[in-house]
Amino acid sequence: MVRIGKGLSRSTDGGRSWTNYYNTAAFGTEDIAAIAVRGKEVWVSTAHSVSINGSDLPEGSGLRYSSDAGETWKSIPQPIDTKNIDTLYWN
């Protein structure tokens, strides 16, 4: 199984102690694929592994957003491309 990461952790005391969000209601057992932070805003993309033709590959599972530095989280389902979104038609 490909492991992208194992959860998100945060410290509010300069790194003396940490809270991990892995296996919580907000994150479940999803791995963290990317993170962006600006002030108290935190955006996290989540993923898990899927087996396709004998290979384990990462698959996005959605986004998590916090506007209060990780105190509370909102989930956004994985964005899915619509049909032909990357197709250009020339006249």
PDB file of C-alpha atoms in Angstrom, residues 1 6 36 41 67 81:
ATOM      1  CA  MET A   1       0.000   0.000   0.000  1.00  0.00           C
ATOM      2  CA  LYS A   6      -0.469   9.533   8.254  1.00  0.00           C
ATOM      3  CA  ALA A  36      -1.888  25.216   2.808  1.00  0.00           C
ATOM      4  CA  GLU A  41      -7.003  29.416   7.613  1.00  0.00           C
ATOM      5  CA  SER A  67     -10.934  28.962   9.586  1.00  0.00           C
ATOM      6  CA  ASP A  81     -13.737  16.624 -13.423  1.00  0.00           C
TER       7      ASP A  81
END
